[in-house]
Amino acid sequence: MNKGVNSIITGTGAAVPEQVITNLDLEKMVETSDDWIVSRTGIQERRKLEDGLSGVDLTEGAAREALERASLDPSELDLIIVATVTPDYPTPSTSCLLQARLEAYQAAALDLAAGCTGFIYALTVGHQFIHSGTYKKILVVGVEVLTRITDWEDRSTCVLFGDGAGAVVLEATEEERGFINFSLKADGRGADLLIQPAGGSAMPACTETLQKRLHYLKMSGNEIFKFAVRVVEETLLDMLERENLKPEDLDRLFLHQANLRIIEHIRKRLKLPTEKVPVNIHRFGNMSSATIPIAMHEELVAGRLKEGDLVAMVAFGAGLTWGGLLVKW
Ligand code: UT7
């Protein structure tokens, strides 16, 4: 990392809805089975946001916990970044709604959409503001309410997704830890592989788009699977090589939780023990930009993440986008 101010994560938080949807529940809705879902994805259950609530409610819960753990008052925040593909509204941004909830009125606020890589992009953007000396205290949230854009009649996607929010507080530091390096990538030629076709300016919602169910997510699962297996390893090895590090030097590798088979494939290729690659997909499904911050929060709360640990995060998703971060915790 070139000269400049470094940043560290000083607090984490998470919020998931109470309502649990099990694989058995899904068996009653579409032609699927617990056996198929567990063996192909590793997912046993996922959370679904209750009617009447929206993404900002989850966001606020995760954000307040992260702020409390960082011993920071919301009024001290310089910037709020919310990574999401399921904002409360196309406009205004969820980050502005969150800013009002927290009464963090002096903080700038922006939403960032980078598919399931959203949290990695958002954390990197936050770091840049600190690195340049512009800001000192930033709240970064990954939140998704994917169940609201899931087609509950499409078995190829409805078994995969869940709702949740994870938040971190990022602060300037003079300590010898924090960001080491990052990698952000995109390939827009794969835009059609994971897309919500209707509801944007290309295809505004109308009776026909509703009838054709075009306002729900469509995914070419197989193609994304092959892409993910390739880019996750490439991204991680690139970040490690730039620092003359090896996979075995890692204390924790947080991978986007999209499919247990992808996670296990990578873990075995890198010859890492299971405890170094946390998994929560069996409990929450794929929560897009919320998966990594929630997994990180769970490890921290369980006392399995310590100051000085070498931590990597790698995600991939719609866009196509992919990327990673290497930090000294
Ligand atoms: O978050 C980032 C973006 N998303 C991802 O990373 C997802 C990556 N992809 C995947 O995780 C996997 O591709 C899936 C889990 C989505 C699908 O697994 P797969 O092993 O690639 O299955 P497939 O799509 O090749 O389908 C195999 C069979 C098909 O039947 P036929 O054509 O072989 O008769 C599907 O129709 O499984 C069938 N199938 C199902 N069967 C029971 C698809 N979904 C289901 C289901 N229950 N829910």
Coordinates of C-alpha atoms and ligand atoms in Angstrom, one line a residue:
M1 CA 0.0 0.0 0.0
N2 CA 1.5 3.4 -1.0
K3 CA 2.0 6.1 1.6
G4 CA -1.1 7.7 3.1
V5 CA -3.4 7.2 6.1
N6 CA -4.3 3.6 6.8
S7 CA -7.8 2.5 8.0
I8 CA -9.0 -0.3 10.3
I9 CA -12.3 -1.8 11.1
T10 CA -13.2 -0.8 14.6
G11 CA -16.7 -2.2 15.0
T12 CA -19.0 -4.7 13.2
G13 CA -22.7 -5.4 13.4
A14 CA -25.3 -7.7 11.8
A15 CA -29.0 -7.9 11.5
V16 CA -31.2 -10.6 10.0
P17 CA -35.0 -11.0 9.9
E18 CA -36.7 -13.3 12.3
Q19 CA -38.7 -15.2 9.8
V20 CA -37.0 -18.5 8.8
I21 CA -37.8 -20.3 5.5
T22 CA -36.6 -23.9 5.6
N23 CA -36.0 -26.2 2.7
L24 CA -39.1 -28.1 3.8
D25 CA -41.1 -24.9 3.4
L26 CA -39.8 -24.5 -0.1
E27 CA -40.8 -28.1 -0.9
K28 CA -44.4 -27.0 -0.5
M29 CA -43.9 -24.1 -2.9
V30 CA -41.9 -25.4 -5.9
E31 CA -40.8 -28.8 -7.2
T32 CA -37.6 -29.2 -5.2
S33 CA -36.3 -31.2 -2.2
D34 CA -34.2 -30.6 0.9
D35 CA -31.8 -33.2 -0.5
W36 CA -31.3 -31.3 -3.8
I37 CA -30.9 -27.9 -2.1
V38 CA -28.4 -29.2 0.5
S39 CA -26.3 -31.3 -1.8
R40 CA -26.2 -28.6 -4.6
T41 CA -25.9 -25.5 -2.5
G42 CA -25.3 -26.3 1.2
I43 CA -28.3 -24.1 2.2
Q44 CA -30.6 -25.4 4.9
E45 CA -32.6 -22.3 5.6
R46 CA -32.6 -18.6 4.9
R47 CA -34.2 -15.5 6.4
K48 CA -37.1 -13.5 4.9
L49 CA -37.9 -9.9 5.8
E50 CA -41.4 -9.5 7.3
D51 CA -44.0 -7.5 5.3
G52 CA -44.0 -3.9 6.3
L53 CA -40.2 -3.7 6.9
S54 CA -37.6 -2.8 4.4
G55 CA -33.9 -2.7 3.8
V56 CA -33.3 0.4 5.9
D57 CA -34.7 -1.4 9.0
L58 CA -32.0 -4.1 8.7
T59 CA -29.4 -1.5 7.8
E60 CA -30.2 0.5 10.9
G61 CA -29.9 -2.6 13.2
A62 CA -26.5 -3.6 11.8
A63 CA -25.2 0.0 11.8
R64 CA -26.2 0.7 15.4
E65 CA -24.4 -2.4 16.6
A66 CA -21.3 -1.6 14.6
L67 CA -21.3 2.0 16.0
E68 CA -21.7 0.8 19.5
R69 CA -18.9 -1.7 19.2
A70 CA -16.7 1.0 17.8
S71 CA -17.8 3.3 20.7
L72 CA -18.7 5.9 18.1
D73 CA -21.6 8.4 18.1
P74 CA -23.4 8.6 14.7
S75 CA -22.7 12.4 14.8
E76 CA -19.0 11.6 14.4
L77 CA -19.5 9.9 11.0
D78 CA -18.0 11.6 7.9
L79 CA -19.5 9.3 5.3
I80 CA -22.1 6.5 5.0
I81 CA -21.8 4.0 2.2
V82 CA -24.5 1.4 1.6
A83 CA -23.8 -1.5 -0.8
T84 CA -27.1 -2.9 -2.1
V85 CA -28.9 -4.1 -5.2
T86 CA -32.2 -3.9 -3.3
P87 CA -32.5 -0.3 -2.2
D88 CA -35.8 0.8 -0.5
Y89 CA -36.4 3.0 -3.5
P90 CA -34.7 3.6 -6.8
T91 CA -34.3 7.1 -5.4
P92 CA -33.6 8.4 -2.7
S93 CA -30.7 6.2 -1.7
T94 CA -30.9 3.8 1.3
S95 CA -27.8 5.6 2.7
C96 CA -29.8 8.8 3.0
L97 CA -32.6 7.0 4.7
L98 CA -30.1 5.5 7.1
Q99 CA -28.4 8.9 7.7
A100 CA -31.8 10.3 8.8
R101 CA -32.5 7.2 11.1
L102 CA -29.1 7.6 12.8
E103 CA -29.4 11.5 12.8
A104 CA -25.8 11.5 11.4
Y105 CA -26.6 14.7 9.6
Q106 CA -23.0 15.8 8.9
A107 CA -22.2 12.6 7.1
A108 CA -22.2 12.4 3.3
A109 CA -24.2 9.4 2.1
L110 CA -24.0 7.2 -1.0
D111 CA -25.3 3.9 -2.3
L112 CA -23.1 1.6 -4.3
A113 CA -24.3 -1.2 -6.6
A114 CA -21.8 -3.9 -7.5
G115 CA -23.8 -7.1 -7.1
C116 CA -22.6 -9.5 -4.5
T117 CA -19.2 -7.8 -4.7
G118 CA -20.8 -4.6 -3.3
F119 CA -19.3 -4.8 0.2
I120 CA -15.8 -5.3 -1.2
Y121 CA -16.2 -2.3 -3.5
A122 CA -17.8 -0.2 -0.7
L123 CA -15.1 -1.0 1.8
T124 CA -12.4 -0.1 -0.7
V125 CA -14.1 3.2 -1.6
G126 CA -14.4 4.0 2.1
H127 CA -10.7 3.2 2.6
Q128 CA -9.7 5.5 -0.3
F129 CA -11.4 8.5 1.5
I130 CA -9.4 7.7 4.6
H131 CA -6.2 6.9 2.8
S132 CA -6.3 10.3 1.0
G133 CA -6.8 12.1 4.4
T134 CA -10.3 13.4 3.4
Y135 CA -12.4 11.5 6.0
K136 CA -11.6 9.8 9.3
K137 CA -14.8 7.8 10.3
I138 CA -16.9 5.9 7.8
L139 CA -19.8 3.5 8.1
V140 CA -20.0 0.8 5.4
V141 CA -23.0 -1.4 5.2
G142 CA -23.9 -4.4 2.9
V143 CA -27.7 -5.0 2.9
E144 CA -30.0 -7.0 0.8
V145 CA -33.7 -7.9 0.7
L146 CA -33.4 -10.3 -2.1
T147 CA -36.6 -12.1 -1.2
R148 CA -38.4 -9.1 -2.6
I149 CA -37.0 -9.6 -6.1
T150 CA -37.0 -13.4 -6.0
D151 CA -39.4 -15.3 -8.2
W152 CA -41.1 -17.8 -5.7
E153 CA -42.2 -19.9 -8.7
D154 CA -38.7 -20.3 -10.1
R155 CA -37.0 -23.2 -8.3
S156 CA -33.7 -22.5 -9.9
T157 CA -33.3 -19.2 -8.0
C158 CA -35.9 -19.1 -5.1
V159 CA -34.0 -21.7 -3.0
L160 CA -30.8 -19.6 -3.0
F161 CA -31.4 -16.2 -1.7
G162 CA -32.0 -14.6 1.8
D163 CA -32.1 -11.2 3.5
G164 CA -29.7 -9.6 5.9
A165 CA -27.4 -6.7 6.7
G166 CA -23.8 -6.5 7.9
A167 CA -22.1 -3.2 8.9
V168 CA -18.5 -2.1 9.7
V169 CA -17.1 1.1 11.1
L170 CA -13.9 2.1 9.3
E171 CA -11.5 4.6 11.0
A172 CA -8.2 6.2 10.3
T173 CA -5.3 4.7 12.2
E174 CA -1.7 5.2 12.9
E175 CA -1.2 1.6 14.0
E176 CA 0.8 -0.8 12.0
R177 CA -2.3 -2.7 10.8
G178 CA -5.3 -2.2 8.5
F179 CA -5.6 -2.3 4.7
I180 CA -2.8 -4.2 2.9
N181 CA -4.1 -4.3 -0.6
F182 CA -7.2 -4.8 -2.7
S183 CA -8.4 -5.9 -6.1
L184 CA -11.6 -4.6 -7.9
K185 CA -12.6 -6.1 -11.2
A186 CA -15.6 -6.1 -13.6
D187 CA -16.7 -7.5 -16.9
G188 CA -19.9 -6.0 -18.2
R189 CA -20.0 -8.5 -21.1
G190 CA -21.5 -10.9 -18.5
A191 CA -24.3 -8.5 -17.6
D192 CA -27.1 -10.9 -18.7
L193 CA -25.9 -13.8 -16.6
L194 CA -27.5 -12.3 -13.5
I195 CA -30.1 -9.7 -14.1
Q196 CA -33.3 -8.1 -12.9
P197 CA -34.6 -7.2 -16.3
A198 CA -37.6 -5.0 -15.5
G199 CA -38.1 -2.0 -13.2
G200 CA -35.2 0.2 -14.4
S201 CA -35.0 2.7 -17.3
A202 CA -34.4 -0.1 -19.9
M203 CA -37.7 -1.8 -19.1
P204 CA -40.0 0.2 -16.8
A205 CA -42.4 -1.9 -14.8
C206 CA -45.8 -2.3 -16.6
T207 CA -48.5 -4.9 -16.8
E208 CA -46.6 -6.9 -19.4
T209 CA -43.4 -7.0 -17.4
L210 CA -45.3 -8.1 -14.3
Q211 CA -47.2 -10.8 -16.3
K212 CA -43.8 -12.1 -17.7
R213 CA -42.3 -11.9 -14.2
L214 CA -39.4 -9.8 -15.5
H215 CA -39.1 -7.8 -12.3
Y216 CA -37.6 -10.9 -10.6
L217 CA -33.9 -12.0 -10.7
K218 CA -32.9 -14.3 -13.6
M219 CA -29.7 -16.2 -13.3
S220 CA -27.5 -18.5 -15.5
G221 CA -26.4 -20.4 -12.4
N222 CA -24.0 -22.8 -14.2
E223 CA -22.1 -19.9 -16.0
I224 CA -21.8 -17.9 -12.7
F225 CA -20.5 -21.0 -10.9
K226 CA -17.7 -21.6 -13.4
F227 CA -16.8 -17.9 -13.4
A228 CA -16.7 -17.8 -9.6
V229 CA -14.4 -20.8 -9.2
R230 CA -12.0 -19.2 -11.6
V231 CA -11.9 -15.6 -10.4
V232 CA -12.0 -16.2 -6.7
E233 CA -8.7 -18.1 -6.7
E234 CA -7.1 -15.7 -9.2
T235 CA -8.0 -12.7 -7.1
L236 CA -6.8 -14.1 -3.9
L237 CA -3.5 -15.4 -5.2
D238 CA -2.8 -12.1 -6.9
M239 CA -3.4 -10.1 -3.7
L240 CA -1.1 -12.5 -1.7
E241 CA 1.6 -12.6 -4.3
R242 CA 1.9 -8.8 -4.4
E243 CA 2.8 -9.1 -0.7
N244 CA 5.0 -12.2 -1.0
L245 CA 2.5 -14.1 1.0
K246 CA 1.1 -17.6 0.6
P247 CA -2.4 -19.0 1.3
E248 CA -1.2 -20.7 4.4
D249 CA -0.2 -17.3 5.9
L250 CA -3.9 -16.4 6.1
D251 CA -5.7 -16.6 9.4
R252 CA -9.1 -16.1 7.9
L253 CA -10.5 -16.2 4.4
F254 CA -14.0 -14.7 4.1
L255 CA -15.6 -15.9 0.8
H256 CA -18.9 -14.7 -0.6
Q257 CA -21.5 -17.3 0.5
A258 CA -23.2 -18.2 -2.8
N259 CA -22.7 -22.0 -2.9
L260 CA -21.0 -24.3 -0.4
R261 CA -19.5 -26.3 -3.3
I262 CA -17.7 -23.1 -4.5
I263 CA -16.4 -22.4 -1.0
E264 CA -15.2 -26.0 -0.5
H265 CA -13.6 -26.1 -3.9
I266 CA -11.5 -23.0 -3.2
R267 CA -10.7 -24.1 0.4
K268 CA -9.4 -27.5 -0.8
R269 CA -7.4 -26.0 -3.7
L270 CA -5.7 -23.6 -1.3
K271 CA -5.3 -26.5 1.3
L272 CA -6.8 -24.4 4.1
P273 CA -8.4 -26.0 7.2
T274 CA -12.2 -25.5 7.6
E275 CA -11.8 -23.2 10.6
K276 CA -9.9 -20.6 8.4
V277 CA -12.8 -20.4 5.9
P278 CA -16.0 -19.5 7.8
V279 CA -19.3 -20.7 6.4
N280 CA -22.8 -19.5 7.3
I281 CA -24.6 -20.2 4.0
H282 CA -26.4 -23.2 5.6
R283 CA -28.2 -20.7 7.9
F284 CA -28.7 -17.7 5.7
G285 CA -28.4 -18.6 2.0
N286 CA -27.0 -16.1 -0.4
M287 CA -27.5 -12.6 1.0
S288 CA -25.3 -10.9 -1.7
S289 CA -23.4 -7.9 -0.3
A290 CA -24.3 -8.8 3.2
T291 CA -22.7 -12.3 3.4
I292 CA -19.1 -11.2 4.1
P293 CA -19.7 -8.5 6.7
I294 CA -22.1 -10.9 8.6
A295 CA -19.6 -13.8 8.5
M296 CA -16.9 -11.4 9.8
H297 CA -19.1 -10.1 12.6
E298 CA -20.0 -13.7 13.6
E299 CA -16.3 -14.7 13.8
L300 CA -15.4 -11.6 15.8
V301 CA -18.2 -12.0 18.3
A302 CA -17.2 -15.7 18.7
G303 CA -13.7 -14.6 19.6
R304 CA -12.2 -16.3 16.6
L305 CA -10.8 -13.1 15.0
K306 CA -7.9 -11.4 16.8
E307 CA -5.9 -8.2 16.4
G308 CA -3.0 -8.8 14.0
D309 CA -4.7 -11.7 12.1
L310 CA -4.1 -11.8 8.3
V311 CA -7.6 -11.7 6.8
A312 CA -8.7 -11.9 3.1
M313 CA -12.2 -11.3 1.7
V314 CA -13.2 -12.3 -1.8
A315 CA -16.6 -11.9 -3.5
F316 CA -18.1 -12.2 -7.0
G317 CA -21.5 -11.5 -8.5
A318 CA -23.7 -9.6 -10.9
G319 CA -22.2 -7.2 -13.3
L320 CA -20.1 -9.3 -13.6
T321 CA -18.0 -8.0 -10.7
W322 CA -15.5 -9.5 -8.5
G323 CA -12.8 -8.4 -6.1
G324 CA -11.0 -8.9 -2.8
L325 CA -9.3 -7.2 0.2
L326 CA -6.3 -8.1 2.3
V327 CA -6.2 -6.6 5.8
K328 CA -4.2 -7.0 8.9
W329 CA -7.0 -7.1 11.5
Ligands
UT7_1 O1 -24.1 -14.6 -5.6 C1 -23.5 -14.7 -6.9 C2 -24.3 -15.2 -7.9 N1 -24.8 -16.5 -7.8 C3 -24.0 -17.7 -7.7 O2 -22.9 -17.6 -7.4 C4 -24.7 -19.0 -8.0 C5 -23.7 -19.9 -8.7 N2 -24.4 -21.1 -9.2 C6 -24.8 -22.1 -8.4 O3 -24.7 -22.0 -7.2 C7 -25.4 -23.3 -9.1 O4 -25.2 -23.2 -10.5 C8 -26.9 -23.5 -8.7 C9 -27.1 -23.9 -7.3 C10 -27.7 -22.3 -9.0 C11 -27.5 -24.7 -9.6 O5 -26.7 -25.8 -9.4 P1 -26.2 -26.7 -10.6 O6 -25.5 -27.9 -10.0 O7 -25.4 -25.8 -11.5 O8 -27.6 -27.2 -11.2 P2 -28.1 -27.0 -12.7 O9 -28.5 -25.5 -12.9 O10 -27.1 -27.5 -13.7 O11 -29.4 -27.9 -12.7 C12 -29.3 -29.3 -12.6 C13 -30.7 -29.9 -12.6 C14 -31.6 -29.4 -13.7 O12 -32.4 -30.4 -14.1 P3 -32.1 -31.3 -15.4 O13 -32.1 -30.3 -16.5 O14 -30.7 -31.9 -15.2 O15 -33.2 -32.3 -15.5 C15 -32.4 -28.3 -13.0 O16 -33.7 -28.1 -13.6 O17 -31.3 -29.5 -11.3 C16 -32.6 -28.9 -11.6 N3 -32.9 -27.9 -10.6 C17 -33.5 -28.3 -9.5 N4 -34.0 -29.4 -9.0 C18 -34.6 -29.4 -7.8 C19 -32.6 -26.6 -10.6 N5 -33.0 -26.1 -9.4 C20 -33.6 -27.1 -8.7 C21 -34.2 -27.1 -7.5 N6 -34.7 -28.3 -7.0 N7 -34.3 -26.1 -6.7

